[in-house]
Amino acid sequence: PELPEAEYISRPIAKSEFHGGVGGTGKTHYNLFLDKGLIKACYCALSWELVVEKQNEYKDHFGKDLRGSVYYRFLNKPYCDTAYKDINVLVADECSMLTQHEKNFIKKKCEENNVLLILIGDLENQLPPVVDEKKLLEKYKKKEDIPKDMLVQMKPDNIEHIKIYTEIFRFKCDKLKQIAEYLIKNMNKYIAHKRFDLGFQTITKDEMKKIYKKEDIILVSQGASNNVKNNYNKEYVDLFKDLEKYKVI
């Protein structure tokens, strides 16, 4: 019998996929939780913290374990000699932090082991790769001798299927969703966004003093250094220093 639509996802015949878009558009959810047809899949990210978080979500959702690992084990010996064995799908999350060289290495290893590679990430707005030039110079001696693909963020240039996500699902509030979409659309245009134009409710500092509770979180625009001109973090910490517990982020 035909399965309900949510039970499977129709994928193109391809050995590699890139799923791109800003945070909250459902890229990872689509590949981990909506597609129940992936067999022997392994979830991969930069940190074990994120891997374990997704494994726990997967366990809660499906009642079974999700294999997981980190990029280091797919990129470095001796781990990479066996990391691609006994898996059919590699779901590589936060791929914006891969260099072009690392992406090509993973892609080649997946092809050699008949593994479907699913890259997930936001190449425009998320963190780029952290390149250890000092370590590279131990091998190449001169910076100009370092291959360029080891210094730049990955591109989906040789990926067979590309899917871009645009609708944000992270916010349940329609107003917040509208604001998020506006900010994402204009984040690279250096527009001075006024809070009144964005539709946020505003109160004065005196009003906040009356209603603030220690469980509340204050999110400030400029942070924790004492050297900055307007240290809003310190300002609000000092404002409520009489309270035992509070957060200013």
mmCIF file of N, CA, C and O in Angstrom, residues 44-46 70-76 80 84 90 92-111 117 119 123 127-133 135-136 140 146-159:
data_model
loop_
_atom_site.group_PDB
_atom_site.id
_atom_site.type_symbol
_atom_site.label_atom_id
_atom_site.label_comp_id
_atom_site.label_asym_id
_atom_site.label_seq_id
_atom_site.Cartn_x
_atom_site.Cartn_y
_atom_site.Cartn_z
ATOM 1 N N CYS A 44 26.477 14.059 11.049
ATOM 2 C CA CYS A 44 27.815 14.583 11.304
ATOM 3 C C CYS A 44 27.757 16.091 11.479
ATOM 4 O O CYS A 44 27.033 16.790 10.765
ATOM 5 N N ALA A 45 28.512 16.611 12.448
ATOM 6 C CA ALA A 45 28.628 18.044 12.667
ATOM 7 C C ALA A 45 30.033 18.351 13.190
ATOM 8 O O ALA A 45 30.844 17.447 13.387
ATOM 9 N N LEU A 46 30.288 19.630 13.430
ATOM 10 C CA LEU A 46 31.628 20.012 13.866
ATOM 11 C C LEU A 46 31.903 19.588 15.306
ATOM 12 O O LEU A 46 33.012 19.189 15.646
ATOM 13 N N VAL A 70 31.729 13.276 14.221
ATOM 14 C CA VAL A 70 32.158 14.657 13.975
ATOM 15 C C VAL A 70 33.032 14.716 12.726
ATOM 16 O O VAL A 70 33.592 13.709 12.287
ATOM 17 N N TYR A 71 33.144 15.918 12.162
ATOM 18 C CA TYR A 71 33.900 16.088 10.924
ATOM 19 C C TYR A 71 35.342 15.601 11.049
ATOM 20 O O TYR A 71 35.913 15.075 10.091
ATOM 21 N N TYR A 72 35.931 15.794 12.218
ATOM 22 C CA TYR A 72 37.326 15.404 12.395
ATOM 23 C C TYR A 72 37.545 13.946 12.004
ATOM 24 O O TYR A 72 38.558 13.605 11.376
ATOM 25 N N ARG A 73 36.600 13.108 12.351
ATOM 26 C CA ARG A 73 36.760 11.672 12.085
ATOM 27 C C ARG A 73 36.538 11.321 10.612
ATOM 28 O O ARG A 73 36.950 10.249 10.159
ATOM 29 N N PHE A 74 35.887 12.209 9.873
ATOM 30 C CA PHE A 74 35.701 11.972 8.447
ATOM 31 C C PHE A 74 36.802 12.618 7.611
ATOM 32 O O PHE A 74 36.855 12.413 6.402
ATOM 33 N N LEU A 75 37.676 13.372 8.278
ATOM 34 C CA LEU A 75 38.715 14.112 7.555
ATOM 35 C C LEU A 75 40.135 13.671 7.885
ATOM 36 O O LEU A 75 41.068 13.988 7.136
ATOM 37 N N ASN A 76 40.314 12.979 9.000
ATOM 38 C CA ASN A 76 41.673 12.692 9.470
ATOM 39 C C ASN A 76 41.892 11.200 9.709
ATOM 40 O O ASN A 76 41.007 10.490 10.183
ATOM 41 N N CYS A 80 39.299 8.302 9.284
ATOM 42 C CA CYS A 80 38.606 8.389 8.000
ATOM 43 C C CYS A 80 38.747 7.107 7.180
ATOM 44 O O CYS A 80 38.030 6.926 6.192
ATOM 45 N N TYR A 84 33.623 5.868 6.803
ATOM 46 C CA TYR A 84 32.647 5.783 5.723
ATOM 47 C C TYR A 84 32.131 4.358 5.509
ATOM 48 O O TYR A 84 31.277 4.138 4.656
ATOM 49 N N LEU A 90 25.489 10.041 4.611
ATOM 50 C CA LEU A 90 26.175 10.951 5.532
ATOM 51 C C LEU A 90 25.455 12.293 5.503
ATOM 52 O O LEU A 90 25.462 12.995 4.491
ATOM 53 N N ALA A 92 25.675 15.757 6.636
ATOM 54 C CA ALA A 92 26.737 16.642 7.107
ATOM 55 C C ALA A 92 26.170 18.028 7.389
ATOM 56 O O ALA A 92 25.944 18.821 6.465
ATOM 57 N N ASP A 93 25.942 18.326 8.661
ATOM 58 C CA ASP A 93 25.300 19.573 9.077
ATOM 59 C C ASP A 93 26.332 20.673 9.312
ATOM 60 O O ASP A 93 27.515 20.408 9.515
ATOM 61 N N GLU A 94 25.861 21.931 9.304
ATOM 62 C CA GLU A 94 26.723 23.105 9.513
ATOM 63 C C GLU A 94 27.939 23.065 8.583
ATOM 64 O O GLU A 94 29.075 23.338 8.976
ATOM 65 N N CYS A 95 27.685 22.752 7.314
ATOM 66 C CA CYS A 95 28.784 22.581 6.361
ATOM 67 C C CYS A 95 29.443 23.900 5.971
ATOM 68 O O CYS A 95 30.463 23.893 5.281
ATOM 69 N N SER A 96 28.897 25.035 6.405
ATOM 70 C CA SER A 96 29.547 26.320 6.129
ATOM 71 C C SER A 96 30.927 26.382 6.757
ATOM 72 O O SER A 96 31.775 27.189 6.343
ATOM 73 N N MET A 97 31.183 25.536 7.737
ATOM 74 C CA MET A 97 32.465 25.540 8.423
ATOM 75 C C MET A 97 33.470 24.567 7.800
ATOM 76 O O MET A 97 34.548 24.338 8.352
ATOM 77 N N LEU A 98 33.125 24.033 6.648
ATOM 78 C CA LEU A 98 34.065 23.216 5.879
ATOM 79 C C LEU A 98 34.768 24.076 4.846
ATOM 80 O O LEU A 98 34.166 24.970 4.238
ATOM 81 N N THR A 99 36.051 23.819 4.628
ATOM 82 C CA THR A 99 36.741 24.466 3.516
ATOM 83 C C THR A 99 36.377 23.734 2.228
ATOM 84 O O THR A 99 35.834 22.622 2.252
ATOM 85 N N GLN A 100 36.697 24.355 1.108
ATOM 86 C CA GLN A 100 36.454 23.705 -0.182
ATOM 87 C C GLN A 100 37.241 22.393 -0.287
ATOM 88 O O GLN A 100 36.741 21.398 -0.810
ATOM 89 N N HIS A 101 38.433 22.386 0.246
ATOM 90 C CA HIS A 101 39.271 21.189 0.235
ATOM 91 C C HIS A 101 38.637 20.073 1.069
ATOM 92 O O HIS A 101 38.600 18.905 0.630
ATOM 93 N N GLU A 102 38.145 20.417 2.237
ATOM 94 C CA GLU A 102 37.528 19.416 3.114
ATOM 95 C C GLU A 102 36.254 18.853 2.503
ATOM 96 O O GLU A 102 35.998 17.644 2.563
ATOM 97 N N LYS A 103 35.456 19.730 1.906
ATOM 98 C CA LYS A 103 34.230 19.269 1.246
ATOM 99 C C LYS A 103 34.555 18.298 0.111
ATOM 100 O O LYS A 103 33.914 17.246 -0.025
ATOM 101 N N ASN A 104 35.561 18.644 -0.693
ATOM 102 C CA ASN A 104 35.929 17.773 -1.806
ATOM 103 C C ASN A 104 36.457 16.423 -1.307
ATOM 104 O O ASN A 104 36.206 15.381 -1.921
ATOM 105 N N PHE A 105 37.187 16.456 -0.192
ATOM 106 C CA PHE A 105 37.711 15.215 0.381
ATOM 107 C C PHE A 105 36.565 14.308 0.831
ATOM 108 O O PHE A 105 36.539 13.106 0.526
ATOM 109 N N ILE A 106 35.619 14.874 1.562
ATOM 110 C CA ILE A 106 34.472 14.105 2.045
ATOM 111 C C ILE A 106 33.648 13.572 0.874
ATOM 112 O O ILE A 106 33.220 12.416 0.867
ATOM 113 N N LYS A 107 33.440 14.416 -0.124
ATOM 114 C CA LYS A 107 32.657 14.007 -1.293
ATOM 115 C C LYS A 107 33.331 12.829 -2.011
ATOM 116 O O LYS A 107 32.666 11.859 -2.402
ATOM 117 N N LYS A 108 34.632 12.899 -2.174
ATOM 118 C CA LYS A 108 35.353 11.825 -2.850
ATOM 119 C C LYS A 108 35.275 10.524 -2.059
ATOM 120 O O LYS A 108 35.052 9.441 -2.635
ATOM 121 N N LYS A 109 35.448 10.607 -0.744
ATOM 122 C CA LYS A 109 35.383 9.411 0.091
ATOM 123 C C LYS A 109 33.976 8.799 0.051
ATOM 124 O O LYS A 109 33.821 7.576 0.064
ATOM 125 N N CYS A 110 32.952 9.656 0.033
ATOM 126 C CA CYS A 110 31.578 9.149 -0.060
ATOM 127 C C CYS A 110 31.364 8.418 -1.384
ATOM 128 O O CYS A 110 30.744 7.343 -1.427
ATOM 129 N N GLU A 111 31.876 8.975 -2.458
ATOM 130 C CA GLU A 111 31.728 8.335 -3.764
ATOM 131 C C GLU A 111 32.453 6.995 -3.805
ATOM 132 O O GLU A 111 31.948 6.019 -4.357
ATOM 133 N N LEU A 117 25.916 11.688 0.052
ATOM 134 C CA LEU A 117 26.346 12.835 0.847
ATOM 135 C C LEU A 117 25.266 13.908 0.827
ATOM 136 O O LEU A 117 24.885 14.394 -0.241
ATOM 137 N N LEU A 119 24.794 17.544 2.305
ATOM 138 C CA LEU A 119 25.378 18.708 2.968
ATOM 139 C C LEU A 119 24.277 19.680 3.356
ATOM 140 O O LEU A 119 23.391 19.976 2.549
ATOM 141 N N LEU A 123 25.583 29.101 3.723
ATOM 142 C CA LEU A 123 26.895 29.558 3.264
ATOM 143 C C LEU A 123 27.009 31.080 3.220
ATOM 144 O O LEU A 123 28.108 31.604 3.027
ATOM 145 N N LEU A 127 28.857 30.884 10.278
ATOM 146 C CA LEU A 127 30.300 30.972 10.456
ATOM 147 C C LEU A 127 31.052 30.275 9.336
ATOM 148 O O LEU A 127 30.699 29.161 8.938
ATOM 149 N N PRO A 128 32.109 30.920 8.819
ATOM 150 C CA PRO A 128 32.986 30.271 7.837
ATOM 151 C C PRO A 128 33.943 29.319 8.549
ATOM 152 O O PRO A 128 33.998 29.287 9.781
ATOM 153 N N PRO A 129 34.713 28.543 7.806
ATOM 154 C CA PRO A 129 35.657 27.617 8.445
ATOM 155 C C PRO A 129 36.761 28.346 9.203
ATOM 156 O O PRO A 129 37.155 29.461 8.837
ATOM 157 N N VAL A 130 37.235 27.720 10.266
ATOM 158 C CA VAL A 130 38.376 28.244 11.013
ATOM 159 C C VAL A 130 39.628 27.571 10.445
ATOM 160 O O VAL A 130 39.812 26.362 10.593
ATOM 161 N N VAL A 131 40.453 28.354 9.785
ATOM 162 C CA VAL A 131 41.630 27.814 9.108
ATOM 163 C C VAL A 131 42.867 28.054 9.964
ATOM 164 O O VAL A 131 43.168 29.194 10.329
ATOM 165 N N ASP A 132 43.578 26.992 10.271
ATOM 166 C CA ASP A 132 44.808 27.080 11.056
ATOM 167 C C ASP A 132 45.984 27.257 10.098
ATOM 168 O O ASP A 132 46.625 26.292 9.673
ATOM 169 N N GLU A 133 46.265 28.515 9.745
ATOM 170 C CA GLU A 133 47.329 28.790 8.784
ATOM 171 C C GLU A 133 48.702 28.395 9.323
ATOM 172 O O GLU A 133 49.580 27.964 8.563
ATOM 173 N N LYS A 135 49.471 25.849 11.159
ATOM 174 C CA LYS A 135 49.640 24.417 10.950
ATOM 175 C C LYS A 135 49.908 24.111 9.477
ATOM 176 O O LYS A 135 50.740 23.253 9.143
ATOM 177 N N LEU A 136 49.212 24.820 8.602
ATOM 178 C CA LEU A 136 49.423 24.612 7.170
ATOM 179 C C LEU A 136 50.824 25.034 6.747
ATOM 180 O O LEU A 136 51.439 24.411 5.872
ATOM 181 N N TYR A 140 53.638 23.657 4.123
ATOM 182 C CA TYR A 140 53.847 24.354 2.855
ATOM 183 C C TYR A 140 54.883 25.478 2.922
ATOM 184 O O TYR A 140 55.258 26.046 1.901
ATOM 185 N N ILE A 146 50.219 27.490 -0.133
ATOM 186 C CA ILE A 146 49.058 26.764 0.385
ATOM 187 C C ILE A 146 47.969 26.734 -0.685
ATOM 188 O O ILE A 146 47.590 27.786 -1.218
ATOM 189 N N PRO A 147 47.453 25.563 -1.027
ATOM 190 C CA PRO A 147 46.362 25.488 -2.016
ATOM 191 C C PRO A 147 45.179 26.360 -1.589
ATOM 192 O O PRO A 147 44.776 26.348 -0.426
ATOM 193 N N LYS A 148 44.641 27.115 -2.521
ATOM 194 C CA LYS A 148 43.574 28.067 -2.198
ATOM 195 C C LYS A 148 42.337 27.385 -1.629
ATOM 196 O O LYS A 148 41.620 27.976 -0.821
ATOM 197 N N ASP A 149 42.097 26.143 -2.068
ATOM 198 C CA ASP A 149 40.879 25.485 -1.581
ATOM 199 C C ASP A 149 40.970 25.105 -0.111
ATOM 200 O O ASP A 149 39.970 24.738 0.499
ATOM 201 N N MET A 150 42.171 25.210 0.473
ATOM 202 C CA MET A 150 42.321 24.963 1.907
ATOM 203 C C MET A 150 42.052 26.204 2.739
ATOM 204 O O MET A 150 41.984 26.128 3.969
ATOM 205 N N LEU A 151 41.894 27.349 2.084
ATOM 206 C CA LEU A 151 41.754 28.618 2.793
ATOM 207 C C LEU A 151 40.361 29.227 2.667
ATOM 208 O O LEU A 151 40.045 30.195 3.362
ATOM 209 N N VAL A 152 39.522 28.680 1.801
ATOM 210 C CA VAL A 152 38.220 29.296 1.531
ATOM 211 C C VAL A 152 37.074 28.374 1.929
ATOM 212 O O VAL A 152 37.220 27.144 1.989
ATOM 213 N N GLN A 153 35.932 28.991 2.188
ATOM 214 C CA GLN A 153 34.726 28.240 2.532
ATOM 215 C C GLN A 153 34.272 27.377 1.360
ATOM 216 O O GLN A 153 34.465 27.731 0.193
ATOM 217 N N MET A 154 33.681 26.265 1.672
ATOM 218 C CA MET A 154 33.182 25.363 0.631
ATOM 219 C C MET A 154 32.141 26.027 -0.261
ATOM 220 O O MET A 154 31.443 26.965 0.142
ATOM 221 N N LYS A 155 32.041 25.525 -1.479
ATOM 222 C CA LYS A 155 31.006 25.935 -2.420
ATOM 223 C C LYS A 155 30.290 24.672 -2.911
ATOM 224 O O LYS A 155 30.901 23.601 -2.987
ATOM 225 N N PRO A 156 29.026 24.796 -3.261
ATOM 226 C CA PRO A 156 28.306 23.619 -3.763
ATOM 227 C C PRO A 156 28.499 23.435 -5.273
ATOM 228 O O PRO A 156 27.593 23.021 -5.980
ATOM 229 N N ASP A 157 29.698 23.786 -5.754
ATOM 230 C CA ASP A 157 29.929 23.831 -7.192
ATOM 231 C C ASP A 157 29.870 22.465 -7.870
ATOM 232 O O ASP A 157 29.489 22.368 -9.032
ATOM 233 N N ASN A 158 30.271 21.410 -7.191
ATOM 234 C CA ASN A 158 30.274 20.083 -7.819
ATOM 235 C C ASN A 158 29.254 19.150 -7.170
ATOM 236 O O ASN A 158 29.403 17.934 -7.215
ATOM 237 N N ILE A 159 28.233 19.724 -6.569
ATOM 238 C CA ILE A 159 27.156 18.947 -5.941
ATOM 239 C C ILE A 159 26.046 18.710 -6.963
ATOM 240 O O ILE A 159 25.628 19.632 -7.666
#
